[in-house]
PDB file of C-alpha atoms in Angstrom:
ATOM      1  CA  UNK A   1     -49.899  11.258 -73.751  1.00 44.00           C
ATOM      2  CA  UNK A   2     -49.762  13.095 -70.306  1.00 47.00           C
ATOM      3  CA  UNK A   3     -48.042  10.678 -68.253  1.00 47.00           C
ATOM      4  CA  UNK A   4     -44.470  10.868 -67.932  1.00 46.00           C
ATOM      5  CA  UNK A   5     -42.055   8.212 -68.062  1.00 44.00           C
ATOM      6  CA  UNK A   6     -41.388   6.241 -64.942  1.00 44.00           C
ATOM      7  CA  UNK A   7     -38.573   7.206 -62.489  1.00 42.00           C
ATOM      8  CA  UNK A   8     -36.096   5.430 -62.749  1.00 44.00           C
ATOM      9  CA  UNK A   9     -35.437   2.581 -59.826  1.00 40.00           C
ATOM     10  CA  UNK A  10     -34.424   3.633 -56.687  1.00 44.00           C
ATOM     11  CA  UNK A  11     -35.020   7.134 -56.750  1.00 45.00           C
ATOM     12  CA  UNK A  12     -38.492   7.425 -55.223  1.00 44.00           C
ATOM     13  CA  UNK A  13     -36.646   8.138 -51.680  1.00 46.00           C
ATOM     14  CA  UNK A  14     -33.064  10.459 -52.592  1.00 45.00           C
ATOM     15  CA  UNK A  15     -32.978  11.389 -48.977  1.00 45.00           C
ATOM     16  CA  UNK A  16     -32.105   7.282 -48.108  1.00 46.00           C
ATOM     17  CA  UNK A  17     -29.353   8.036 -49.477  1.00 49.00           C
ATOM     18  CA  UNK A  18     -26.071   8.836 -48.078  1.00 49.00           C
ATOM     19  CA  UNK A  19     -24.198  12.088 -49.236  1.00 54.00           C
ATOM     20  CA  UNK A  20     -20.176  11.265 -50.261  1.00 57.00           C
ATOM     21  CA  UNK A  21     -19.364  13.386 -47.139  1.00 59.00           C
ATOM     22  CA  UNK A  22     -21.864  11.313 -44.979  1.00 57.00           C
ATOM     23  CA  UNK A  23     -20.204   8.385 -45.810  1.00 58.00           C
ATOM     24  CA  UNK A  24     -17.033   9.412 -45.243  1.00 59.00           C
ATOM     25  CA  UNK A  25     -17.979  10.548 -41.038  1.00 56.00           C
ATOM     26  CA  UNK A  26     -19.615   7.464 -40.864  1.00 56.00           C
ATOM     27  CA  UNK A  27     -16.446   5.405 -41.627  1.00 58.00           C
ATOM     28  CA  UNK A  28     -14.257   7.629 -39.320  1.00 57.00           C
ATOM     29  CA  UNK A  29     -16.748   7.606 -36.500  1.00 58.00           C
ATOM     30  CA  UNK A  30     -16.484   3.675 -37.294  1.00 55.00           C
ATOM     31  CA  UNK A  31     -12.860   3.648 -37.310  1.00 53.00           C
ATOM     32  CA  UNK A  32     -12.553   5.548 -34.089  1.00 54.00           C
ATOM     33  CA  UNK A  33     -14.856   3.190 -32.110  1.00 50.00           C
ATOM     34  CA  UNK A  34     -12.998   0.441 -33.242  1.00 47.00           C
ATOM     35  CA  UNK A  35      -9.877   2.050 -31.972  1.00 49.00           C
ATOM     36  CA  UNK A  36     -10.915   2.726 -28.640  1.00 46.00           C
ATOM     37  CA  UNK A  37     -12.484  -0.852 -28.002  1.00 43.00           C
ATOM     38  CA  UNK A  38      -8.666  -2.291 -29.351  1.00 43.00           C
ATOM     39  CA  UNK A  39      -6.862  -0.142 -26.665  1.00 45.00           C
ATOM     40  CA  UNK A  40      -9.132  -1.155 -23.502  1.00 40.00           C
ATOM     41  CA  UNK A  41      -9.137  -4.564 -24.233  1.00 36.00           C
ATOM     42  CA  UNK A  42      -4.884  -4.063 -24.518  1.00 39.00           C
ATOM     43  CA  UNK A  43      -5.091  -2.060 -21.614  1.00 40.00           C
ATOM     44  CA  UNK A  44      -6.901  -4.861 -19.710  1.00 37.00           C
ATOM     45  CA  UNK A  45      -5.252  -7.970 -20.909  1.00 37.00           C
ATOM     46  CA  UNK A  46      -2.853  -8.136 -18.453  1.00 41.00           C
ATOM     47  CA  UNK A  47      -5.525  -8.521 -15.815  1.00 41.00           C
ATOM     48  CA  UNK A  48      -7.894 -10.583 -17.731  1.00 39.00           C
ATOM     49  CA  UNK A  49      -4.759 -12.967 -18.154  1.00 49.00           C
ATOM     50  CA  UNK A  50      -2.974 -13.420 -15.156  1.00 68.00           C
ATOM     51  CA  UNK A  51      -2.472 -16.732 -13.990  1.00 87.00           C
ATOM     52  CA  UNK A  52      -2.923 -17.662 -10.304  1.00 85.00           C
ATOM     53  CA  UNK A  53       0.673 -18.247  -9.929  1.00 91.00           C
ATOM     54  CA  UNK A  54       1.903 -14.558 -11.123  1.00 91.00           C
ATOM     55  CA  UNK A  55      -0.937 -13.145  -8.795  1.00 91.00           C
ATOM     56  CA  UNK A  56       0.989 -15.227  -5.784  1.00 92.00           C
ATOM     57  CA  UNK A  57       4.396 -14.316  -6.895  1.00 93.00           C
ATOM     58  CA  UNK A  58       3.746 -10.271  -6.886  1.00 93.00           C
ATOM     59  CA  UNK A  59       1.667 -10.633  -3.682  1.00 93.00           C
ATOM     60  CA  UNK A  60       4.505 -12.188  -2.266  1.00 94.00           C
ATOM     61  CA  UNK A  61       7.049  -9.290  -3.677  1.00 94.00           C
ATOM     62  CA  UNK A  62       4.608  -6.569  -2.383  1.00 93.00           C
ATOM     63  CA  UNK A  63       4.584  -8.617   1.310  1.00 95.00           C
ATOM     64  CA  UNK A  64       8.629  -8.301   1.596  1.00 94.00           C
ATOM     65  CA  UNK A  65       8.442  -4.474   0.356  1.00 94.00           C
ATOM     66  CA  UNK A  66       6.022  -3.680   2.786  1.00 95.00           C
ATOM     67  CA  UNK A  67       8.419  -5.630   5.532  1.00 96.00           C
ATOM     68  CA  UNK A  68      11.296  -3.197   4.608  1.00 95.00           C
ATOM     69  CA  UNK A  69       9.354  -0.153   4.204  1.00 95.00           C
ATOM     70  CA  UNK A  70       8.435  -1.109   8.457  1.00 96.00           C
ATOM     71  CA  UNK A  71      12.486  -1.738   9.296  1.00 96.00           C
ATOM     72  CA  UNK A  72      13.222   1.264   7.509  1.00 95.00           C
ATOM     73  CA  UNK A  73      10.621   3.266   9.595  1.00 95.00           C
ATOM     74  CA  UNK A  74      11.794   1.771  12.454  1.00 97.00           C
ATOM     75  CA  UNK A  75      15.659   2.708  11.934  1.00 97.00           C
ATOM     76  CA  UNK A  76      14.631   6.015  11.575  1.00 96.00           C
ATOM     77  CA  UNK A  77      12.821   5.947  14.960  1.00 97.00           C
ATOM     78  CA  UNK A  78      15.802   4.697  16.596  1.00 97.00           C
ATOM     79  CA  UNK A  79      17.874   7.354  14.862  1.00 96.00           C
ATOM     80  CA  UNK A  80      15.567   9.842  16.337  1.00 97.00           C
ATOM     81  CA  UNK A  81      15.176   8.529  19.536  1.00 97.00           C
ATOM     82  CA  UNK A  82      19.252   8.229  20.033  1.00 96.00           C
ATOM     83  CA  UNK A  83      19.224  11.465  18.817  1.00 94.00           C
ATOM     84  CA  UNK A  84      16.553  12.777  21.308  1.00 95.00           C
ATOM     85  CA  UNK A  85      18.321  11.103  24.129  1.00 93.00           C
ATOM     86  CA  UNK A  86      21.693  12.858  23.164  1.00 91.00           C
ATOM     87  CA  UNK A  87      20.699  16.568  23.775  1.00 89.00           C
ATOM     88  CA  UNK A  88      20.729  15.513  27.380  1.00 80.00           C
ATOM     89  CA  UNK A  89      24.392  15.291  27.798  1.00 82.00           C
ATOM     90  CA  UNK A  90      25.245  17.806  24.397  1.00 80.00           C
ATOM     91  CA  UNK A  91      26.111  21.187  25.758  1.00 81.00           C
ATOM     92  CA  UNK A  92      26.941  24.701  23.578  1.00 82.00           C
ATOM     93  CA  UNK A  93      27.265  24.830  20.122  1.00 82.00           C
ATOM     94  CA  UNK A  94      26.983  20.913  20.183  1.00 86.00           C
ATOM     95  CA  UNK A  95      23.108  21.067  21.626  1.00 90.00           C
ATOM     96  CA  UNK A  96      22.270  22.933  18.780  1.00 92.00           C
ATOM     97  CA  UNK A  97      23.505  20.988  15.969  1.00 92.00           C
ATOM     98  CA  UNK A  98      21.932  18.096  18.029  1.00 91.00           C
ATOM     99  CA  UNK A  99      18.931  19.658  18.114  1.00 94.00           C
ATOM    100  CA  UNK A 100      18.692  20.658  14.738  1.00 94.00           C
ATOM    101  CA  UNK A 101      19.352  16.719  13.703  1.00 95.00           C
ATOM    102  CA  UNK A 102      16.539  16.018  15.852  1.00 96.00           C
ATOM    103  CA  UNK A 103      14.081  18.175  14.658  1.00 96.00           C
ATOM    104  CA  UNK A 104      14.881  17.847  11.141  1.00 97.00           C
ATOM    105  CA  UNK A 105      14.557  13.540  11.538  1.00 97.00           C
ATOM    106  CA  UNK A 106      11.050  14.189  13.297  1.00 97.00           C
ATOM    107  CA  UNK A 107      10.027  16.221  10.344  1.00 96.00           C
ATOM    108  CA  UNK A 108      11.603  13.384   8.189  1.00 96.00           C
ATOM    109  CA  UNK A 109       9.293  10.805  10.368  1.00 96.00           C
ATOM    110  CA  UNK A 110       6.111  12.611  10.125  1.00 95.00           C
ATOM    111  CA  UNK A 111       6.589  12.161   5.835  1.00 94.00           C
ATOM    112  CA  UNK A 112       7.396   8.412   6.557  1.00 94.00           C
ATOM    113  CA  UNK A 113       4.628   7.733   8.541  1.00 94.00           C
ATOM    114  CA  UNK A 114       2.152   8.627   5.885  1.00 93.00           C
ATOM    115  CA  UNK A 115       3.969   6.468   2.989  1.00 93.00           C
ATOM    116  CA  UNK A 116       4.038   3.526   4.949  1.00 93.00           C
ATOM    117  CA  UNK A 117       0.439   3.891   6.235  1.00 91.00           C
ATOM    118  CA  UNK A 118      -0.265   4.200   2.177  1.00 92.00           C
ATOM    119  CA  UNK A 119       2.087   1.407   1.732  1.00 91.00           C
ATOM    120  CA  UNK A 120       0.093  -0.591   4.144  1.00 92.00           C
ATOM    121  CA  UNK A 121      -3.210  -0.020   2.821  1.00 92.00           C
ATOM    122  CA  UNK A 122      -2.076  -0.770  -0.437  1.00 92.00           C
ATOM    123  CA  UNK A 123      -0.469  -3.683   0.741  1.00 92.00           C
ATOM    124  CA  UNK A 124      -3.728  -4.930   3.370  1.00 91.00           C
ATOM    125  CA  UNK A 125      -5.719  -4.634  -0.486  1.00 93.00           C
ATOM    126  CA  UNK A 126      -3.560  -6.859  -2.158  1.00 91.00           C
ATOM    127  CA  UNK A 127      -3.820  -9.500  -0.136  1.00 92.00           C
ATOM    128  CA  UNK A 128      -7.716  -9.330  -0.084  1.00 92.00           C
ATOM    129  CA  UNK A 129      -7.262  -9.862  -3.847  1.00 93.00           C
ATOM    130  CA  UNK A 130      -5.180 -12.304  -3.721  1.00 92.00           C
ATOM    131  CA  UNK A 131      -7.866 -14.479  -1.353  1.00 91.00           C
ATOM    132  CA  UNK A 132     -10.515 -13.779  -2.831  1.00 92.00           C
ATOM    133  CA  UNK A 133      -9.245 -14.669  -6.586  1.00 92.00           C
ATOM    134  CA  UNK A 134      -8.238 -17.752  -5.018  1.00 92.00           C
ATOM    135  CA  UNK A 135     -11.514 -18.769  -3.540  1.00 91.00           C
ATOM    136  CA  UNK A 136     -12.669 -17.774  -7.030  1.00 92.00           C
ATOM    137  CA  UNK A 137     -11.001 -19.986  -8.722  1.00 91.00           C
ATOM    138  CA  UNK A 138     -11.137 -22.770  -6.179  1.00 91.00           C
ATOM    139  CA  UNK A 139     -15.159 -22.388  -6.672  1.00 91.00           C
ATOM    140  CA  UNK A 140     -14.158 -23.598 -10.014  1.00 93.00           C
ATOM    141  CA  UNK A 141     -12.452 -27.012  -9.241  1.00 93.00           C
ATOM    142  CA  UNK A 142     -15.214 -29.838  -9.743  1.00 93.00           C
ATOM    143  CA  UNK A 143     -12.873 -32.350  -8.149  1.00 93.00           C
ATOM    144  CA  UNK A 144     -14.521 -32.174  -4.683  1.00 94.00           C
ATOM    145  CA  UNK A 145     -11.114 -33.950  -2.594  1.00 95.00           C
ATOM    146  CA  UNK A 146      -8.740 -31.364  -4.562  1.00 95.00           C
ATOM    147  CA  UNK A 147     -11.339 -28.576  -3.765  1.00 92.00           C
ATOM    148  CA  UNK A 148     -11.212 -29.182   0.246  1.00 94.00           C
ATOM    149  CA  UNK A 149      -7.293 -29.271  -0.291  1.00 95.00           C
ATOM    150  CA  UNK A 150      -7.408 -25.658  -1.726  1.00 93.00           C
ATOM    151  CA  UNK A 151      -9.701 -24.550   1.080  1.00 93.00           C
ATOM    152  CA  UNK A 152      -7.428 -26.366   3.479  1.00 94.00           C
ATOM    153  CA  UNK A 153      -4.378 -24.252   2.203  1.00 92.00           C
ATOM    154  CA  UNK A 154      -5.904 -21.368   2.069  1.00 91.00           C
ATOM    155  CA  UNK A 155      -7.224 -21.912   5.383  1.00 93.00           C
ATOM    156  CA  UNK A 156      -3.332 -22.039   6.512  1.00 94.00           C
ATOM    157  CA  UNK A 157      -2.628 -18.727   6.082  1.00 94.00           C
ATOM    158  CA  UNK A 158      -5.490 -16.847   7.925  1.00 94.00           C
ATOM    159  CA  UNK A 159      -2.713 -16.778  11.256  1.00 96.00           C
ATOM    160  CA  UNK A 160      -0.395 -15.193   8.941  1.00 96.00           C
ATOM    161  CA  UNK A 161      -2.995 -12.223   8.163  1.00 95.00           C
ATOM    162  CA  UNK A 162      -4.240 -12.156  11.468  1.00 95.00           C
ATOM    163  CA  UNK A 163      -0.680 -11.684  12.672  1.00 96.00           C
ATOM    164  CA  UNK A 164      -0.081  -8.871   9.977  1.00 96.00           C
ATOM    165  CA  UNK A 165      -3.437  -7.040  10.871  1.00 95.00           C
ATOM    166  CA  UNK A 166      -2.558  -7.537  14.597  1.00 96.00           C
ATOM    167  CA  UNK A 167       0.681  -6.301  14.323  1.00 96.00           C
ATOM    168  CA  UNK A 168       0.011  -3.124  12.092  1.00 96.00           C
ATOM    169  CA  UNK A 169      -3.078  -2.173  14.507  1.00 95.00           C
ATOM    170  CA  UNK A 170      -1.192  -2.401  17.509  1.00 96.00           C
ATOM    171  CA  UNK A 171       1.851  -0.524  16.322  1.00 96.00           C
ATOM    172  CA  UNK A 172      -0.450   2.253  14.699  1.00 95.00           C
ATOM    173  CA  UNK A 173      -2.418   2.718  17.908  1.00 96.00           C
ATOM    174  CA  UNK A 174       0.949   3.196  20.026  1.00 97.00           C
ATOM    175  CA  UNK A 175       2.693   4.934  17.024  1.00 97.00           C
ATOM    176  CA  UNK A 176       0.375   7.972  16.713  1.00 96.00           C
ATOM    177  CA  UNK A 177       0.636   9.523  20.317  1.00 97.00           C
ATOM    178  CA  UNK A 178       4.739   8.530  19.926  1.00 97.00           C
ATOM    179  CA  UNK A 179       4.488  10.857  17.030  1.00 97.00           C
ATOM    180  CA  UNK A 180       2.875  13.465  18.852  1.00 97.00           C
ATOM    181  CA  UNK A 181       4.940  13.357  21.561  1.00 98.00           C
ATOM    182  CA  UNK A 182       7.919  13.748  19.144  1.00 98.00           C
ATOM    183  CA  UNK A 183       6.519  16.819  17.489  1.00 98.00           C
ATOM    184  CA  UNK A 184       5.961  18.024  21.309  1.00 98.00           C
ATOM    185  CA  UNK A 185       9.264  17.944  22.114  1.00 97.00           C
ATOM    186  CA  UNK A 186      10.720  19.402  18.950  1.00 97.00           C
ATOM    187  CA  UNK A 187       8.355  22.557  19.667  1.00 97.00           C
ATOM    188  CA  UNK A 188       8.842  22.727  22.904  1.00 97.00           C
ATOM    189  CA  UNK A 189      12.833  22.247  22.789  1.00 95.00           C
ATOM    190  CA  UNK A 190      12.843  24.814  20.410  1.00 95.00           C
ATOM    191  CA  UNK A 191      11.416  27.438  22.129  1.00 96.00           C
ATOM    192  CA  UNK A 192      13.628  26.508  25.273  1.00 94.00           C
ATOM    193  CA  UNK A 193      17.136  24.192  24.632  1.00 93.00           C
ATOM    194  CA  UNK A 194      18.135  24.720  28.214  1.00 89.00           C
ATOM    195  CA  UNK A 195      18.628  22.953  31.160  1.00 86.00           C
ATOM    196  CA  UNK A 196      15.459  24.218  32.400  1.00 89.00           C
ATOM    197  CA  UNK A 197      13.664  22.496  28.903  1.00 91.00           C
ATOM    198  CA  UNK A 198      15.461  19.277  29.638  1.00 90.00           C
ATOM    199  CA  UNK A 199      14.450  18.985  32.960  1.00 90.00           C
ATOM    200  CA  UNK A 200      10.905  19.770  31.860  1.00 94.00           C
ATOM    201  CA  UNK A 201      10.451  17.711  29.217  1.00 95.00           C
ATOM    202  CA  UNK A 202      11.938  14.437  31.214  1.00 94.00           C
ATOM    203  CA  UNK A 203       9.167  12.344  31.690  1.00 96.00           C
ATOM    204  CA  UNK A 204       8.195  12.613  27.831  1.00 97.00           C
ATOM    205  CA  UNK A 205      11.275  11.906  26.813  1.00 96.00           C
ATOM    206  CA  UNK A 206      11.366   8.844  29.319  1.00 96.00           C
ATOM    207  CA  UNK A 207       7.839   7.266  27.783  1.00 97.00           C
ATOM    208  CA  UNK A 208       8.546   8.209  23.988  1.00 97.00           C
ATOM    209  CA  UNK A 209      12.004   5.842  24.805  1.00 97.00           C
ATOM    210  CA  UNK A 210       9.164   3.152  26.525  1.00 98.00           C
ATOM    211  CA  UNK A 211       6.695   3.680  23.689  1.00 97.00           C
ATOM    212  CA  UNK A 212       9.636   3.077  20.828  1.00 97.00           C
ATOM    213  CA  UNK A 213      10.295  -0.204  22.687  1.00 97.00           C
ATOM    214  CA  UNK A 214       6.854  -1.248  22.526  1.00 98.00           C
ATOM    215  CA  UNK A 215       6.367  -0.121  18.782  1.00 97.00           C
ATOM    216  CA  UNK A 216       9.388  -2.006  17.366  1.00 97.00           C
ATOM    217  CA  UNK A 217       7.513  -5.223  19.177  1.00 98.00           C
ATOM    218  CA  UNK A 218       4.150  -4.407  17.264  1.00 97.00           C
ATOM    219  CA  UNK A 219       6.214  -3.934  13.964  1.00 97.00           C
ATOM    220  CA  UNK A 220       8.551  -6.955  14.421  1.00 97.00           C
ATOM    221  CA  UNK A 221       5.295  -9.353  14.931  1.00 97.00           C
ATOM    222  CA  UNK A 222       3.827  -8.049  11.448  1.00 96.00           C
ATOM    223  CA  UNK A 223       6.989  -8.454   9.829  1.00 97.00           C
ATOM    224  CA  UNK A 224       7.041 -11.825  10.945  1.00 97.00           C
ATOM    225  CA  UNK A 225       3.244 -12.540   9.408  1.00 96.00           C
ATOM    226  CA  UNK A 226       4.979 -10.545   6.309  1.00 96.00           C
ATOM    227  CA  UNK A 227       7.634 -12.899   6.068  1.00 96.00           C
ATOM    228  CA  UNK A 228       5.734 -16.260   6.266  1.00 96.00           C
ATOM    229  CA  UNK A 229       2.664 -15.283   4.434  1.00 95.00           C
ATOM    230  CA  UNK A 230       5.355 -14.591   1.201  1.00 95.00           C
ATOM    231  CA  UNK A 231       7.206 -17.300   1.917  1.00 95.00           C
ATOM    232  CA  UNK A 232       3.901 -19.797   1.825  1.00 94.00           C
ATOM    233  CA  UNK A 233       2.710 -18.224  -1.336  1.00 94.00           C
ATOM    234  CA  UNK A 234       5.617 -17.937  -3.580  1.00 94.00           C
ATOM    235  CA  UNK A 235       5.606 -19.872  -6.223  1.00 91.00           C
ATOM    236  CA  UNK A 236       8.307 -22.725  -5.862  1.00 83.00           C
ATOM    237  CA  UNK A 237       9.941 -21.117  -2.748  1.00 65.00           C
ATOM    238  CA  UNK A 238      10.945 -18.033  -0.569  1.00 55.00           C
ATOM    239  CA  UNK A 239      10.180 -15.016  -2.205  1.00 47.00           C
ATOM    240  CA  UNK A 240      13.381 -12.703  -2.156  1.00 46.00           C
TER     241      UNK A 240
END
């Protein structure tokens, strides 16, 4: 007569149990997880999905921008360089305003020179992509004759890089002191735009006209590896 009745089933542990409002952060923190695994993997399709032949096609693209970015750096170093070689004849009122064009076109060049060096590292990346997805997938082919053929190809345009990397070294290493020199002058003409100046500042003004020379060379030999590296790798002909 002392013994109660049983409890009923299921009740022995309440605290098992979820609470309405438990329930409810579960579901959100559920939701919300759900969510954020949706948007990378939409976020990272794009990558995940592209084909070989879209990889080619933008390397390509990105080969022929980085050739224009170099002519337009080097029309602007011819600009300056006519312009530098001008003040030497300009006299009164005309030497000034050529000056001032001069010194505002070296300030113009210093900007360039770090977009295209970003430009060119950017660019140097992409291709090492590009490669190495392709010796990627070529690791895939099982067909051994079709697999040599892909190395062989790839193979072909290792002159092309080497000519880019050449190119952009060489025109780097003789760009940086032309630079300099540039900024010299524009100080130093600055402080004195006389004949005494010009007659001072001769001999730099004679090698930054030899070093221009030599940097248009370096620049025109990577635009050349520029040109036939996108035009080997575009998809179905020349890139434009």
């Amino acid at each position: 007569t002392g013994t109660g009745s049983p409890a009923p089933l299921g009740n022995e542990h309440p605290e098992a149990h979820h609470q309405p409002g438990e329930e409810r952060l579960m579901m959100k923190s559920i939701a919300k997880c759900c969510a954020t695994v949706a948007l990378a993997l939409t976020l990272a399709s794009p990558a995940m999905g592209a084909s070989p032949t879209s990889r080619a096609d933008k390397t390509a693209k990105n080969m022929l921008k980085m050739e224009n970015a170099l002519k337009q750096g080097v029309a602007q170093l011819d600009s300056i360089i006519a312009s530098l070689n001008s003040l030497s004849t300009a006299q009164g009122s005309d030497l000034v305003s050529h000056y001032t064009e001069f010194s505002k076109q070296v300030e113009e060049m210093n900007s360039t020179a770090k977009k295209v060096k970003s430009k060119a590292e950017k660019a140097q990346a992409q291709r090492e992509d590009y490669l190495k997805a392709w010796k990627k997938d070529q690791g895939k082919i099982q067909n051994e004759q079709l697999k040599q053929a892909s190395e062989s190809r790839r193979a072909e345009l290792e002159p092309f890089i080497k000519q880019i990397t050449e190119g952009l070294s060489s025109a780097s290493q003789n760009f940086t002191p032309l630079l300099q020199n540039l900024n010299d002058l524009n100080l130093f003409l600055g402080n004195d735009l006389s004949t005494h100046g010009f007659a001072s500042a001769q001999d730099l003004i004679s090698e930054c006209n030899k070093s221009t020379e030599i940097v248009k060379q370096d620049v025109e030999k990577a635009n050349e590896g520029l040109r036939n590296l996108a035009a080997s790798i575009t998809p179905g002909g020349t890139a434009k």
